[in-house]
Backbone as a ProteinNet text record, in pm:
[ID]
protein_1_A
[PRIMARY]
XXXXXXXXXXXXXXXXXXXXXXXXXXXXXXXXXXXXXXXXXXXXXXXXXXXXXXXXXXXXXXXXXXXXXXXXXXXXXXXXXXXXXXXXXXXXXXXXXXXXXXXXXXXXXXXXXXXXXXXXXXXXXXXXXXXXXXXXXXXXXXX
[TERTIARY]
81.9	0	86.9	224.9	264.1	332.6	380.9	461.2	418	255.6	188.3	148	127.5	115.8	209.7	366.2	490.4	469.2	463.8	436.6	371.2	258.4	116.6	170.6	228.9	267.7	386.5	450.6	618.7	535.4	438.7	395.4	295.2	240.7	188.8	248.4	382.2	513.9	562.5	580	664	535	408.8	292.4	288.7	279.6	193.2	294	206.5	266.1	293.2	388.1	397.6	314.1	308.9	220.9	124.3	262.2	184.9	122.7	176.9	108.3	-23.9	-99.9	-208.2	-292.8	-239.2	-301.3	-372.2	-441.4	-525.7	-394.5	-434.2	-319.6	-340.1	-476	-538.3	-475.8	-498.5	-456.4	-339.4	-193.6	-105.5	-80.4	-93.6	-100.6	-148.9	-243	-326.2	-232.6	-156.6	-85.6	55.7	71.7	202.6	199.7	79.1	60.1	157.4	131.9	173.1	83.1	121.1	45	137.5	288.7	319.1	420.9	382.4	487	433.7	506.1	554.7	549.5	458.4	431	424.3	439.8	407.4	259.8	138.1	46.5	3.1	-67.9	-84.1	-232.1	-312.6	-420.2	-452.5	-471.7	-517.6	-684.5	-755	-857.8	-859.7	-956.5	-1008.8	-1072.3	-955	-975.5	-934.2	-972.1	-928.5	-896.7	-811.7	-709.8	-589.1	-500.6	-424.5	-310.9	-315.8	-251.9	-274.9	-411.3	-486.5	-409.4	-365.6	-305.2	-113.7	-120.6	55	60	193	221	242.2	171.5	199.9	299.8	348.9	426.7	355.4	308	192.6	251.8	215.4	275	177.2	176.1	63.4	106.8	33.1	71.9	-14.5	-48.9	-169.9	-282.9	-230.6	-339.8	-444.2	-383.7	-440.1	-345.5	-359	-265.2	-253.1	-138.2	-84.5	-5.4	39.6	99.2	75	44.1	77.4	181.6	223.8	369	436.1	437.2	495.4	362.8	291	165.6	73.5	-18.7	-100.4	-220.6	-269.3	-359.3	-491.5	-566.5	-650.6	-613.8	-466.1	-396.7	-359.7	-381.5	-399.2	-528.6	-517.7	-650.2	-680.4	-829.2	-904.3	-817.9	-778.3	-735.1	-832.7	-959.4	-1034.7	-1003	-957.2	-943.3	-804	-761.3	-587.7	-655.2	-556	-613.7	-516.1	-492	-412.4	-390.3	-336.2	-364.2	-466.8	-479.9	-612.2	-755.7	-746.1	-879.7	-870.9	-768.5	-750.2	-813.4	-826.6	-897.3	-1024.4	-1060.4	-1191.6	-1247	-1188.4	-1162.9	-1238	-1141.8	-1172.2	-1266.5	-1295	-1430.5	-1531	-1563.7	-1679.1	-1709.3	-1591.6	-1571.5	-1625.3	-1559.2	-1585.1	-1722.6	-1767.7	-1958.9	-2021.6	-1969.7	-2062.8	-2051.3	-2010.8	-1988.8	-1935.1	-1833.9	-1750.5	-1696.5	-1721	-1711.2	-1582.6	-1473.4	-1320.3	-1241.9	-1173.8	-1115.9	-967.9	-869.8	-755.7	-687.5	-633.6	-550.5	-444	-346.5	-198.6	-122.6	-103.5	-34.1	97.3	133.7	293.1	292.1	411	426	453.6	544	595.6	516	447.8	370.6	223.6	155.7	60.2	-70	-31.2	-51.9	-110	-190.9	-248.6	-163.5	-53.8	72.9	-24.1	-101.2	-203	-380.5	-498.3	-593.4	-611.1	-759.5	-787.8	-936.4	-1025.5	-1160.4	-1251.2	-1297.6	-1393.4	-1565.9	-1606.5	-1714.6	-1813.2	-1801.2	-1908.2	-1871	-1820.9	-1773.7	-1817.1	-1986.9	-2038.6	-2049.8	-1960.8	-1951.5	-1825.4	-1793.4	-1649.4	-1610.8	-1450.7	-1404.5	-1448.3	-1523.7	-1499.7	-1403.4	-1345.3	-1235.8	-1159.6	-1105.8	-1026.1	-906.1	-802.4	-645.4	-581.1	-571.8	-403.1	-268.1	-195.6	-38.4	29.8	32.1	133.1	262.4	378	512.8	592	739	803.6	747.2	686.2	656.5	791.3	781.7	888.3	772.1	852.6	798.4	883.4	791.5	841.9	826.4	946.3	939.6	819.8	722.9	650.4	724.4	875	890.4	865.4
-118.9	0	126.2	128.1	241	284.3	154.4	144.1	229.3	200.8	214.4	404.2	431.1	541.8	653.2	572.8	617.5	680	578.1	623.1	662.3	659.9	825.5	906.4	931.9	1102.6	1131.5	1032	1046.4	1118.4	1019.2	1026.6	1112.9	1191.6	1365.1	1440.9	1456.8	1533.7	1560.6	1430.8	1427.4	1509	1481.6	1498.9	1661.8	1703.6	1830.4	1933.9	2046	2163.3	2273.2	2333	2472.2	2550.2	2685.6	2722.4	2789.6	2867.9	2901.1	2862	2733.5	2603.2	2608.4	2587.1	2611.8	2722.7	2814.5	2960.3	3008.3	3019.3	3050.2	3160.5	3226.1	3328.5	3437.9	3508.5	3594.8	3624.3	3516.7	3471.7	3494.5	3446.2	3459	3637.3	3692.2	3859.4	3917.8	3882	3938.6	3911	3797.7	3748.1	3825.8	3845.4	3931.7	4109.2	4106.6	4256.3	4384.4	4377.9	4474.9	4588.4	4655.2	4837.5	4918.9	4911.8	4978.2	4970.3	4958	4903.8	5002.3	4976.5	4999.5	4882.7	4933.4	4826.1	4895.6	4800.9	4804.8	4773.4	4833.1	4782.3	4839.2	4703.6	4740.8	4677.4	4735.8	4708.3	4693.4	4555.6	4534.2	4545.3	4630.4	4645.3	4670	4737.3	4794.6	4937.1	4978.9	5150.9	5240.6	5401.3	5508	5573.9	5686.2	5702.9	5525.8	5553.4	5446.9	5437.7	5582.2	5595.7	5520.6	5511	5408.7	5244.2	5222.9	5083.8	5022.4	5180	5178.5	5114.4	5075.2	5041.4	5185.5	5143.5	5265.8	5240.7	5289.7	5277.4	5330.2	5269.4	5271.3	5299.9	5400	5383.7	5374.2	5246.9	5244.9	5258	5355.7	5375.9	5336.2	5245.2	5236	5217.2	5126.3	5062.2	5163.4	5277	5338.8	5405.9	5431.2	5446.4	5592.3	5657.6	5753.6	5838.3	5760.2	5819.7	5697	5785.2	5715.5	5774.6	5706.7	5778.5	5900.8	5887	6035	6106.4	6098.6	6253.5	6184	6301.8	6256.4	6191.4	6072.5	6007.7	6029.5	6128.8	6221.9	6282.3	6309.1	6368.5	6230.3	6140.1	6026.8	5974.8	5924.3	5929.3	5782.6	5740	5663.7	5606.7	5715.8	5703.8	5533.3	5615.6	5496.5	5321.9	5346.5	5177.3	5093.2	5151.5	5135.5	5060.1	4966.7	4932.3	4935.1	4915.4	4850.2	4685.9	4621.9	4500.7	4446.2	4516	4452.4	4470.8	4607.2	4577.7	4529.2	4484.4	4348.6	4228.7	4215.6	4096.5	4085.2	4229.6	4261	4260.7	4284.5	4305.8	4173.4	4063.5	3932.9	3837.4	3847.6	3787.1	3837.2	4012.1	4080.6	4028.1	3980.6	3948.6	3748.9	3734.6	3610.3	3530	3664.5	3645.2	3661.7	3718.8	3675	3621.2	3542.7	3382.5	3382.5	3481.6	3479.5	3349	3353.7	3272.6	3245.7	3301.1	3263.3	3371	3293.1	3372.1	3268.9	3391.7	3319.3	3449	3360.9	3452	3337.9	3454	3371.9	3444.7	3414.6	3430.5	3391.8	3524.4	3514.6	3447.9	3353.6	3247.6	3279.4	3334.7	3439.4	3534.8	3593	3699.4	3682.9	3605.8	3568	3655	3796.2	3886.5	3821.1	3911.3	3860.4	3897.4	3827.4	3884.6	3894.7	3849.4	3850.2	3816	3875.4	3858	3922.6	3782.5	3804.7	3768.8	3833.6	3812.9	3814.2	3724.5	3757.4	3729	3809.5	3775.3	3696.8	3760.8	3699.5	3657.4	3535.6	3509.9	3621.3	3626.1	3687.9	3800.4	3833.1	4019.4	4093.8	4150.1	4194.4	4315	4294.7	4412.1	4433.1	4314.1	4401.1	4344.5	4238.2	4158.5	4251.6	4204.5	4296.8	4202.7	4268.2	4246.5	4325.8	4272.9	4349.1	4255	4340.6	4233.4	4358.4	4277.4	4337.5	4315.8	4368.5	4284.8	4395.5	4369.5	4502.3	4523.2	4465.4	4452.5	4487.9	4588.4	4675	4698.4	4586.6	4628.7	4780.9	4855.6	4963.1	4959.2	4994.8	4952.3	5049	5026.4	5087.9	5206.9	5216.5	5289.8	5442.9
0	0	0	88.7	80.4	-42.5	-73.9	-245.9	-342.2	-325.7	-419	-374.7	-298	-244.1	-297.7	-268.4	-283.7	-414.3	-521.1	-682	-764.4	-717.3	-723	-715.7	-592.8	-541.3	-670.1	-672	-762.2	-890.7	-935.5	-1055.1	-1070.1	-960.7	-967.6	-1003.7	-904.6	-922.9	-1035.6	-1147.3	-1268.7	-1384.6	-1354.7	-1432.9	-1421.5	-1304	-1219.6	-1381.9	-1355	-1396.4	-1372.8	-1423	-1335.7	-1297	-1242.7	-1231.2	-1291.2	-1361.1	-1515.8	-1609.5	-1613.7	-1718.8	-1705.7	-1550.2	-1482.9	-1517	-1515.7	-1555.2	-1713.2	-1744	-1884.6	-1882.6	-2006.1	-2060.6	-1977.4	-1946.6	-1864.1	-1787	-1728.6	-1553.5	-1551.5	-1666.3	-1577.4	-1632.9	-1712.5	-1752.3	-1605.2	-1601.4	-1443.7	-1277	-1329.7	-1201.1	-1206	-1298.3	-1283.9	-1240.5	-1243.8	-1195.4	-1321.5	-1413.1	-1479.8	-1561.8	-1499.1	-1498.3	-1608.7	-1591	-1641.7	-1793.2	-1913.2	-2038.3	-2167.5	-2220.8	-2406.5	-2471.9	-2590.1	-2728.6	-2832.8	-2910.6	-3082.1	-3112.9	-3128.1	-3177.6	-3300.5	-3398.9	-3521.8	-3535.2	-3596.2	-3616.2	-3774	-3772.5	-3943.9	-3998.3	-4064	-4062.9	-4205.3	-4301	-4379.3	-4380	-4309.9	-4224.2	-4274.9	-4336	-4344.7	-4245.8	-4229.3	-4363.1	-4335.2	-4413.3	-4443.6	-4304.9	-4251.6	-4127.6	-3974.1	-4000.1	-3935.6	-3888.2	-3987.7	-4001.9	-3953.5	-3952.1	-3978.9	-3755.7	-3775.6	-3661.1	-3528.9	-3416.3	-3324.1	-3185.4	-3165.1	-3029.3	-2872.4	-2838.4	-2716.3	-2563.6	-2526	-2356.5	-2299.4	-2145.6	-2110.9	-1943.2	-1847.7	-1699.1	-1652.4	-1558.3	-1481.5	-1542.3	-1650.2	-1710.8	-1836.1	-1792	-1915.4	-2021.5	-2159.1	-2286.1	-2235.1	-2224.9	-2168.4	-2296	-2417.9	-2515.1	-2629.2	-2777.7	-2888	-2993.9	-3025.1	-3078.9	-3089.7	-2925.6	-2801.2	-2821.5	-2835.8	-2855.4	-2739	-2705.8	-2620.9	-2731.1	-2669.1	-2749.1	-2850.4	-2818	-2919.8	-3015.5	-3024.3	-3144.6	-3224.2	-3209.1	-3336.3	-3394.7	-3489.8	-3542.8	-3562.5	-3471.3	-3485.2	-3311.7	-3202.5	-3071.9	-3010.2	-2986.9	-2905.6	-2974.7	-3067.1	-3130.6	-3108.3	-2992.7	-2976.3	-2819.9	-2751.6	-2643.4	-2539.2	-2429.3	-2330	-2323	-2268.6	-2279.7	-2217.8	-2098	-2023.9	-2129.3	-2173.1	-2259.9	-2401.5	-2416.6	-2543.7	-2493.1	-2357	-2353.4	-2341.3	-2263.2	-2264.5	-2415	-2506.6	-2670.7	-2691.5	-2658.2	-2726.2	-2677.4	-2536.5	-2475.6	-2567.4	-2603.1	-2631.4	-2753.2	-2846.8	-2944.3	-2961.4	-2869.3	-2866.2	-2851.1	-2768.7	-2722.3	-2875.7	-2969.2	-3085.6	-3166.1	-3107.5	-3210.8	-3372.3	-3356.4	-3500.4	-3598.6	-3736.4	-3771.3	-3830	-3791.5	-3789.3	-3700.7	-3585.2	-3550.2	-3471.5	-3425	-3415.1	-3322.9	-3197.8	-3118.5	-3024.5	-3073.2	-3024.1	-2920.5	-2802.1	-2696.6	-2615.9	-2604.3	-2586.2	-2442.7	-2413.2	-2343.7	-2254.7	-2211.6	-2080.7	-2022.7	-2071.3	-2013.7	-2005.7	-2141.5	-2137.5	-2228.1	-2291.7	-2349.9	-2473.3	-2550.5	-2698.1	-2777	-2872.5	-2981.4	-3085	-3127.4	-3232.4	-3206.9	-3318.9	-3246.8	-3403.5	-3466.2	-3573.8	-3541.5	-3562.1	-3590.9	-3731.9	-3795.6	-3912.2	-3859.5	-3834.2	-3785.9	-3856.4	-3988.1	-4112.9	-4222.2	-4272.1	-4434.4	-4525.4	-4513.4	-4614.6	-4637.4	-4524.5	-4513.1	-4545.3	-4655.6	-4696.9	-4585.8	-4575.4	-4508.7	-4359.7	-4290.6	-4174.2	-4044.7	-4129.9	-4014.4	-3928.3	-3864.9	-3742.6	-3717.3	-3695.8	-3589.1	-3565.6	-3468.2	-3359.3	-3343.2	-3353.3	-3361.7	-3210.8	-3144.3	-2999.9	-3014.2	-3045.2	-3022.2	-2966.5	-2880.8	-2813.1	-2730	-2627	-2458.1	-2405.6	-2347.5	-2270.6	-2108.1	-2021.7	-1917.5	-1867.5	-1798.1	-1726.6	-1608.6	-1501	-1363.3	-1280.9	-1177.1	-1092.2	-1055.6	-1003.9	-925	-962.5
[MASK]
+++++++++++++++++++++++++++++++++++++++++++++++++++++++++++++++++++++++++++++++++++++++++++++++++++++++++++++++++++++++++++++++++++++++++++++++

């Protein structure tokens, strides 16, 4: 009995996973507590002007976008469609609640963040797919 006891536990141990492993992508983004970073976000759409599309350099403090490529954020155009990471996910649940009929999101391993996030909601509907590509996560320290 204890033998057998013995090699369960062994064979939890060798099985079990980290902790992160454990964690949805969310979870571990949320577990690391990060408020404060710099990104690259690019949004692929079917959007005017063409400026719209180009890649932006994002500062985000306390969870809210604080600068887009150095300017304060209203001086870019089509501002509200740029996100933080936290509301990228809020992004993709809202997204996810309507049952799109192709979609695809890939998450960086370490941090847990959305690197990509493609939605087509409707085959039969031209032009209104959506993505974001995140890359250049620059954590910035609290202090």
């Amino acid at each position: 009995m204890i033998i057998r006891l013995f090699f369960v536990v062994v064979l939890i141990f060798f099985v079990s996973c980290s902790k992160e492993d454990q964690l949805s992508e969310k979870d571990l983004w949320y577990s690391l507590n990060i408020e404060n970073y710099e990104m690259i976000q690019q949004i692929s759409c079917f959007c005017f002007p063409c400026e719209f599309n180009l890649p932006k350099s994002i500062k985000v403090e306390n969870d809210e976008i604080v600068l887009i490529d150095g300017k304060d954020p209203k001086e870019t155009v089509g501002y509200e469609s740029f996100y933080s990471i936290n509301s990228l996910f809020y992004f993709i649940e809202s997204k996810l609640k309507e049952n799109p009929e192709i979609y695809e999101i890939n998450y960086n391993k370490e941090y847990g963040y959305p690197e990509s996030i493609y939605f087509d909601m409707s085959k039969m509907i031209a032009d209104e797919e959506i993505g974001y590509y995140i890359s250049g996560l620059k954590i910035i320290d609290n202090d």
